[in-house]
Amino acid sequence: FLPYVTNSIALGMVFSVLFASRNGLINSIIVSLGGERISWLTPFNGQSPTYFTCMMVLMIYTVWNGLAFKILVFLSGMQSIDKQYYQAAQIDATPRWRVFRRITVPLLSPMIAYILITSLIGAFKAYSSVIAVFNGRFGPRGNEMMLITMVGYTYEKLNVMSNMNQISQASASALILFAIIMAITAVELWVSKKKVHY
């Protein structure tokens, strides 16, 4: 559970060191296995980081950072399922995959819906993870805005306080982000009425 409660800026800095192009741990492992160094986050030997490599590092960081909380939610859901369902399935000699599909997944559906909604909202609110991995930028050197997020765009516009046009753009982007999150949440709640079993 430690990654979930650790400061995201500190974790991002650790990931930027792990995936360093010149002497990072990941590239050292790749070279020891006979591969070539990959420019994950910074340019190396004239090779610039691609959108794919930068996004791969962010995805690994995001999954590793949030996995503990999701496991905790699913574990508490698994423990709340009444054992009589599994005993009845065992008496009927039901195959394990069918027990999983017909008993476990339906009874975990409230947790699945909760994780889906919070994960999507968290993905749209991404800011500190990108800033931390790229040392205060939204992408590698030379393409600082490659992975700018909606929240990052809003902050960038608010930093230019002298121009009223920038402030109105920041407000508009915040409202658009709110509308997107509300729409996705409404769709997921509508779908969950049919799929979630309480």
PDB file of C-alpha atoms in Angstrom:
ATOM      1  CA  PHE A   1       0.000   0.000   0.000  1.00  0.00           C
ATOM      2  CA  LEU A   2       3.060   2.256   0.295  1.00  0.00           C
ATOM      3  CA  PRO A   3       2.986   3.524  -3.344  1.00  0.00           C
ATOM      4  CA  TYR A   4      -0.572   4.801  -2.869  1.00  0.00           C
ATOM      5  CA  VAL A   5       0.240   6.899   0.204  1.00  0.00           C
ATOM      6  CA  THR A   6       3.646   8.122  -1.003  1.00  0.00           C
ATOM      7  CA  ASN A   7       3.909  11.594  -2.503  1.00  0.00           C
ATOM      8  CA  SER A   8       3.281  11.366  -6.254  1.00  0.00           C
ATOM      9  CA  ILE A   9       6.019  13.926  -6.991  1.00  0.00           C
ATOM     10  CA  ALA A  10       8.608  11.777  -5.191  1.00  0.00           C
ATOM     11  CA  LEU A  11       7.415   8.652  -7.029  1.00  0.00           C
ATOM     12  CA  GLY A  12       7.565  10.485 -10.357  1.00  0.00           C
ATOM     13  CA  MET A  13      11.129  11.538  -9.669  1.00  0.00           C
ATOM     14  CA  VAL A  14      12.050   7.914  -8.883  1.00  0.00           C
ATOM     15  CA  PHE A  15      10.484   6.804 -12.173  1.00  0.00           C
ATOM     16  CA  SER A  16      12.351   9.507 -14.095  1.00  0.00           C
ATOM     17  CA  VAL A  17      15.610   8.123 -12.638  1.00  0.00           C
ATOM     18  CA  LEU A  18      14.609   4.484 -13.326  1.00  0.00           C
ATOM     19  CA  PHE A  19      13.816   5.264 -16.965  1.00  0.00           C
ATOM     20  CA  ALA A  20      16.768   7.628 -17.539  1.00  0.00           C
ATOM     21  CA  SER A  21      18.150   7.197 -21.050  1.00  0.00           C
ATOM     22  CA  ARG A  22      21.854   7.203 -20.198  1.00  0.00           C
ATOM     23  CA  ASN A  23      22.246   5.276 -16.934  1.00  0.00           C
ATOM     24  CA  GLY A  24      18.764   4.330 -15.776  1.00  0.00           C
ATOM     25  CA  LEU A  25      18.069   0.932 -14.241  1.00  0.00           C
ATOM     26  CA  ILE A  26      15.646  -0.153 -16.988  1.00  0.00           C
ATOM     27  CA  ASN A  27      18.132   0.649 -19.774  1.00  0.00           C
ATOM     28  CA  SER A  28      20.921  -1.083 -17.836  1.00  0.00           C
ATOM     29  CA  ILE A  29      18.800  -4.253 -17.698  1.00  0.00           C
ATOM     30  CA  ILE A  30      17.990  -3.968 -21.427  1.00  0.00           C
ATOM     31  CA  VAL A  31      21.690  -3.553 -22.311  1.00  0.00           C
ATOM     32  CA  SER A  32      22.695  -6.500 -20.068  1.00  0.00           C
ATOM     33  CA  LEU A  33      20.172  -8.664 -21.963  1.00  0.00           C
ATOM     34  CA  GLY A  34      21.762  -7.652 -25.288  1.00  0.00           C
ATOM     35  CA  GLY A  35      19.379  -4.881 -26.307  1.00  0.00           C
ATOM     36  CA  GLU A  36      19.995  -1.228 -27.135  1.00  0.00           C
ATOM     37  CA  ARG A  37      19.322   1.744 -24.907  1.00  0.00           C
ATOM     38  CA  ILE A  38      15.888   3.303 -25.364  1.00  0.00           C
ATOM     39  CA  SER A  39      15.365   7.029 -24.987  1.00  0.00           C
ATOM     40  CA  TRP A  40      12.379   6.729 -22.648  1.00  0.00           C
ATOM     41  CA  LEU A  41      12.066  10.286 -21.331  1.00  0.00           C
ATOM     42  CA  THR A  42      15.130  12.220 -22.506  1.00  0.00           C
ATOM     43  CA  PRO A  43      17.004  12.418 -25.815  1.00  0.00           C
ATOM     44  CA  PHE A  44      19.971  10.042 -26.142  1.00  0.00           C
ATOM     45  CA  ASN A  45      22.510   9.680 -28.998  1.00  0.00           C
ATOM     46  CA  GLY A  46      20.396  11.820 -31.296  1.00  0.00           C
ATOM     47  CA  GLN A  47      17.310   9.719 -30.653  1.00  0.00           C
ATOM     48  CA  SER A  48      14.352  11.643 -29.231  1.00  0.00           C
ATOM     49  CA  PRO A  49      11.716  10.058 -27.000  1.00  0.00           C
ATOM     50  CA  THR A  50       8.555   9.124 -28.843  1.00  0.00           C
ATOM     51  CA  TYR A  51       4.985   9.568 -27.689  1.00  0.00           C
ATOM     52  CA  PHE A  52       4.794   5.792 -27.213  1.00  0.00           C
ATOM     53  CA  THR A  53       7.822   5.544 -24.891  1.00  0.00           C
ATOM     54  CA  CYS A  54       6.723   8.519 -22.789  1.00  0.00           C
ATOM     55  CA  MET A  55       3.170   7.200 -22.520  1.00  0.00           C
ATOM     56  CA  MET A  56       4.478   3.726 -21.639  1.00  0.00           C
ATOM     57  CA  VAL A  57       6.417   5.134 -18.668  1.00  0.00           C
ATOM     58  CA  LEU A  58       3.353   7.102 -17.517  1.00  0.00           C
ATOM     59  CA  MET A  59       1.108   4.037 -17.807  1.00  0.00           C
ATOM     60  CA  ILE A  60       3.512   1.903 -15.770  1.00  0.00           C
ATOM     61  CA  TYR A  61       3.734   4.670 -13.165  1.00  0.00           C
ATOM     62  CA  THR A  62      -0.046   5.107 -12.987  1.00  0.00           C
ATOM     63  CA  VAL A  63      -0.784   1.382 -12.715  1.00  0.00           C
ATOM     64  CA  TRP A  64       1.898   0.857 -10.068  1.00  0.00           C
ATOM     65  CA  ASN A  65       0.783   3.907  -8.078  1.00  0.00           C
ATOM     66  CA  GLY A  66      -2.936   3.046  -8.046  1.00  0.00           C
ATOM     67  CA  LEU A  67      -2.862  -0.739  -7.957  1.00  0.00           C
ATOM     68  CA  ALA A  68      -2.679  -1.017  -4.163  1.00  0.00           C
ATOM     69  CA  PHE A  69      -5.944   0.883  -3.612  1.00  0.00           C
ATOM     70  CA  LYS A  70      -7.775  -1.140  -6.259  1.00  0.00           C
ATOM     71  CA  ILE A  71      -6.525  -4.419  -4.791  1.00  0.00           C
ATOM     72  CA  LEU A  72      -7.688  -3.286  -1.354  1.00  0.00           C
ATOM     73  CA  VAL A  73     -11.179  -2.500  -2.690  1.00  0.00           C
ATOM     74  CA  PHE A  74     -11.466  -5.844  -4.488  1.00  0.00           C
ATOM     75  CA  LEU A  75     -10.094  -7.738  -1.490  1.00  0.00           C
ATOM     76  CA  SER A  76     -12.697  -6.208   0.813  1.00  0.00           C
ATOM     77  CA  GLY A  77     -15.367  -7.046  -1.776  1.00  0.00           C
ATOM     78  CA  MET A  78     -14.186 -10.661  -2.002  1.00  0.00           C
ATOM     79  CA  GLN A  79     -14.279 -10.998   1.771  1.00  0.00           C
ATOM     80  CA  SER A  80     -17.835  -9.656   1.919  1.00  0.00           C
ATOM     81  CA  ILE A  81     -19.194 -12.358  -0.429  1.00  0.00           C
ATOM     82  CA  ASP A  82     -21.127 -14.969   1.501  1.00  0.00           C
ATOM     83  CA  LYS A  83     -19.344 -18.344   1.438  1.00  0.00           C
ATOM     84  CA  GLN A  84     -22.673 -20.173   1.015  1.00  0.00           C
ATOM     85  CA  TYR A  85     -22.706 -19.246  -2.680  1.00  0.00           C
ATOM     86  CA  TYR A  86     -19.389 -21.012  -3.225  1.00  0.00           C
ATOM     87  CA  GLN A  87     -20.436 -24.002  -1.104  1.00  0.00           C
ATOM     88  CA  ALA A  88     -23.612 -24.412  -3.171  1.00  0.00           C
ATOM     89  CA  ALA A  89     -21.579 -24.207  -6.384  1.00  0.00           C
ATOM     90  CA  GLN A  90     -19.143 -26.780  -5.018  1.00  0.00           C
ATOM     91  CA  ILE A  91     -22.001 -29.178  -4.178  1.00  0.00           C
ATOM     92  CA  ASP A  92     -23.316 -28.768  -7.750  1.00  0.00           C
ATOM     93  CA  ALA A  93     -19.780 -29.441  -9.115  1.00  0.00           C
ATOM     94  CA  THR A  94     -19.787 -26.132 -10.979  1.00  0.00           C
ATOM     95  CA  PRO A  95     -16.554 -25.415 -12.913  1.00  0.00           C
ATOM     96  CA  ARG A  96     -14.354 -22.674 -11.475  1.00  0.00           C
ATOM     97  CA  TRP A  97     -14.628 -20.380 -14.483  1.00  0.00           C
ATOM     98  CA  ARG A  98     -18.420 -20.498 -14.234  1.00  0.00           C
ATOM     99  CA  VAL A  99     -18.278 -19.781 -10.487  1.00  0.00           C
ATOM    100  CA  PHE A 100     -16.088 -16.789 -11.250  1.00  0.00           C
ATOM    101  CA  ARG A 101     -18.339 -15.569 -14.062  1.00  0.00           C
ATOM    102  CA  ARG A 102     -21.714 -16.234 -12.402  1.00  0.00           C
ATOM    103  CA  ILE A 103     -20.987 -15.622  -8.709  1.00  0.00           C
ATOM    104  CA  THR A 104     -17.799 -13.645  -8.121  1.00  0.00           C
ATOM    105  CA  VAL A 105     -18.066 -11.028 -10.885  1.00  0.00           C
ATOM    106  CA  PRO A 106     -21.763 -10.180 -10.309  1.00  0.00           C
ATOM    107  CA  LEU A 107     -21.230  -9.867  -6.551  1.00  0.00           C
ATOM    108  CA  LEU A 108     -18.122  -7.718  -7.113  1.00  0.00           C
ATOM    109  CA  SER A 109     -19.928  -5.503  -9.643  1.00  0.00           C
ATOM    110  CA  PRO A 110     -20.407  -2.579  -7.181  1.00  0.00           C
ATOM    111  CA  MET A 111     -16.644  -2.515  -6.588  1.00  0.00           C
ATOM    112  CA  ILE A 112     -15.941  -2.814 -10.317  1.00  0.00           C
ATOM    113  CA  ALA A 113     -18.264   0.129 -11.036  1.00  0.00           C
ATOM    114  CA  TYR A 114     -16.653   2.186  -8.260  1.00  0.00           C
ATOM    115  CA  ILE A 115     -13.128   1.469  -9.524  1.00  0.00           C
ATOM    116  CA  LEU A 116     -14.112   2.281 -13.121  1.00  0.00           C
ATOM    117  CA  ILE A 117     -15.657   5.623 -12.176  1.00  0.00           C
ATOM    118  CA  THR A 118     -12.836   6.724  -9.869  1.00  0.00           C
ATOM    119  CA  SER A 119     -10.140   5.557 -12.314  1.00  0.00           C
ATOM    120  CA  LEU A 120     -11.673   7.478 -15.216  1.00  0.00           C
ATOM    121  CA  ILE A 121     -12.050  10.611 -13.111  1.00  0.00           C
ATOM    122  CA  GLY A 122      -8.447  10.204 -11.944  1.00  0.00           C
ATOM    123  CA  ALA A 123      -7.251   9.801 -15.539  1.00  0.00           C
ATOM    124  CA  PHE A 124      -8.925  13.046 -16.574  1.00  0.00           C
ATOM    125  CA  LYS A 125      -7.482  14.829 -13.527  1.00  0.00           C
ATOM    126  CA  ALA A 126      -3.916  13.639 -14.218  1.00  0.00           C
ATOM    127  CA  TYR A 127      -1.408  16.390 -13.554  1.00  0.00           C
ATOM    128  CA  SER A 128       1.144  15.666 -10.826  1.00  0.00           C
ATOM    129  CA  SER A 129       2.247  12.345 -12.321  1.00  0.00           C
ATOM    130  CA  VAL A 130       3.138  13.953 -15.672  1.00  0.00           C
ATOM    131  CA  ILE A 131       4.857  16.915 -14.019  1.00  0.00           C
ATOM    132  CA  ALA A 132       6.856  14.652 -11.707  1.00  0.00           C
ATOM    133  CA  VAL A 133       8.065  12.233 -14.382  1.00  0.00           C
ATOM    134  CA  PHE A 134       9.133  15.036 -16.745  1.00  0.00           C
ATOM    135  CA  ASN A 135      10.691  17.335 -14.111  1.00  0.00           C
ATOM    136  CA  GLY A 136       8.117  20.116 -14.214  1.00  0.00           C
ATOM    137  CA  ARG A 137       7.192  19.781 -17.892  1.00  0.00           C
ATOM    138  CA  PHE A 138       4.470  17.975 -19.831  1.00  0.00           C
ATOM    139  CA  GLY A 139       6.853  16.064 -22.041  1.00  0.00           C
ATOM    140  CA  PRO A 140      10.508  15.523 -22.902  1.00  0.00           C
ATOM    141  CA  ARG A 141      12.919  18.357 -23.710  1.00  0.00           C
ATOM    142  CA  GLY A 142      12.222  19.757 -27.132  1.00  0.00           C
ATOM    143  CA  ASN A 143       8.549  18.796 -26.955  1.00  0.00           C
ATOM    144  CA  GLU A 144       7.480  20.098 -23.553  1.00  0.00           C
ATOM    145  CA  MET A 145       3.754  19.984 -24.341  1.00  0.00           C
ATOM    146  CA  MET A 146       3.616  16.447 -25.791  1.00  0.00           C
ATOM    147  CA  LEU A 147       1.545  14.986 -22.921  1.00  0.00           C
ATOM    148  CA  ILE A 148      -0.290  18.043 -21.620  1.00  0.00           C
ATOM    149  CA  THR A 149      -3.505  17.173 -19.816  1.00  0.00           C
ATOM    150  CA  MET A 150      -6.713  19.138 -19.315  1.00  0.00           C
ATOM    151  CA  VAL A 151      -5.698  20.090 -15.782  1.00  0.00           C
ATOM    152  CA  GLY A 152      -2.213  20.991 -17.028  1.00  0.00           C
ATOM    153  CA  TYR A 153      -3.707  23.202 -19.738  1.00  0.00           C
ATOM    154  CA  THR A 154      -5.828  24.977 -17.124  1.00  0.00           C
ATOM    155  CA  TYR A 155      -2.816  25.595 -14.875  1.00  0.00           C
ATOM    156  CA  GLU A 156      -0.729  26.825 -17.799  1.00  0.00           C
ATOM    157  CA  LYS A 157      -3.396  29.359 -18.731  1.00  0.00           C
ATOM    158  CA  LEU A 158      -3.768  30.491 -15.103  1.00  0.00           C
ATOM    159  CA  ASN A 159      -0.026  31.136 -14.871  1.00  0.00           C
ATOM    160  CA  VAL A 160      -0.456  33.976 -17.380  1.00  0.00           C
ATOM    161  CA  MET A 161      -2.573  36.125 -15.066  1.00  0.00           C
ATOM    162  CA  SER A 162      -1.822  39.366 -16.914  1.00  0.00           C
ATOM    163  CA  ASN A 163      -3.950  38.378 -19.907  1.00  0.00           C
ATOM    164  CA  MET A 164      -7.695  38.178 -19.253  1.00  0.00           C
ATOM    165  CA  ASN A 165      -8.142  36.070 -22.394  1.00  0.00           C
ATOM    166  CA  GLN A 166      -5.910  33.361 -20.843  1.00  0.00           C
ATOM    167  CA  ILE A 167      -7.993  33.342 -17.644  1.00  0.00           C
ATOM    168  CA  SER A 168     -11.210  32.899 -19.619  1.00  0.00           C
ATOM    169  CA  GLN A 169      -9.617  30.011 -21.560  1.00  0.00           C
ATOM    170  CA  ALA A 170      -8.598  28.388 -18.258  1.00  0.00           C
ATOM    171  CA  SER A 171     -12.151  28.743 -16.942  1.00  0.00           C
ATOM    172  CA  ALA A 172     -13.584  27.297 -20.144  1.00  0.00           C
ATOM    173  CA  SER A 173     -11.216  24.309 -20.028  1.00  0.00           C
ATOM    174  CA  ALA A 174     -12.158  23.649 -16.384  1.00  0.00           C
ATOM    175  CA  LEU A 175     -15.859  23.701 -17.294  1.00  0.00           C
ATOM    176  CA  ILE A 176     -15.261  21.386 -20.265  1.00  0.00           C
ATOM    177  CA  LEU A 177     -13.373  18.982 -17.993  1.00  0.00           C
ATOM    178  CA  PHE A 178     -16.254  19.085 -15.509  1.00  0.00           C
ATOM    179  CA  ALA A 179     -18.783  18.381 -18.291  1.00  0.00           C
ATOM    180  CA  ILE A 180     -16.733  15.444 -19.652  1.00  0.00           C
ATOM    181  CA  ILE A 181     -16.381  13.876 -16.197  1.00  0.00           C
ATOM    182  CA  MET A 182     -20.093  14.355 -15.465  1.00  0.00           C
ATOM    183  CA  ALA A 183     -21.093  12.816 -18.805  1.00  0.00           C
ATOM    184  CA  ILE A 184     -18.841   9.781 -18.337  1.00  0.00           C
ATOM    185  CA  THR A 185     -20.022   9.310 -14.754  1.00  0.00           C
ATOM    186  CA  ALA A 186     -23.682   9.551 -15.830  1.00  0.00           C
ATOM    187  CA  VAL A 187     -23.152   6.950 -18.577  1.00  0.00           C
ATOM    188  CA  GLU A 188     -21.350   4.606 -16.183  1.00  0.00           C
ATOM    189  CA  LEU A 189     -24.059   4.982 -13.545  1.00  0.00           C
ATOM    190  CA  TRP A 190     -26.734   4.296 -16.167  1.00  0.00           C
ATOM    191  CA  VAL A 191     -24.897   1.173 -17.355  1.00  0.00           C
ATOM    192  CA  SER A 192     -24.276   0.050 -13.773  1.00  0.00           C
ATOM    193  CA  LYS A 193     -28.033   0.069 -13.030  1.00  0.00           C
ATOM    194  CA  LYS A 194     -28.324  -2.906 -15.370  1.00  0.00           C
ATOM    195  CA  LYS A 195     -25.020  -4.611 -14.594  1.00  0.00           C
ATOM    196  CA  VAL A 196     -24.463  -3.950 -10.887  1.00  0.00           C
ATOM    197  CA  HIS A 197     -26.056  -6.345  -8.377  1.00  0.00           C
ATOM    198  CA  TYR A 198     -26.436  -5.003  -4.843  1.00  0.00           C
TER     199      TYR A 198
END
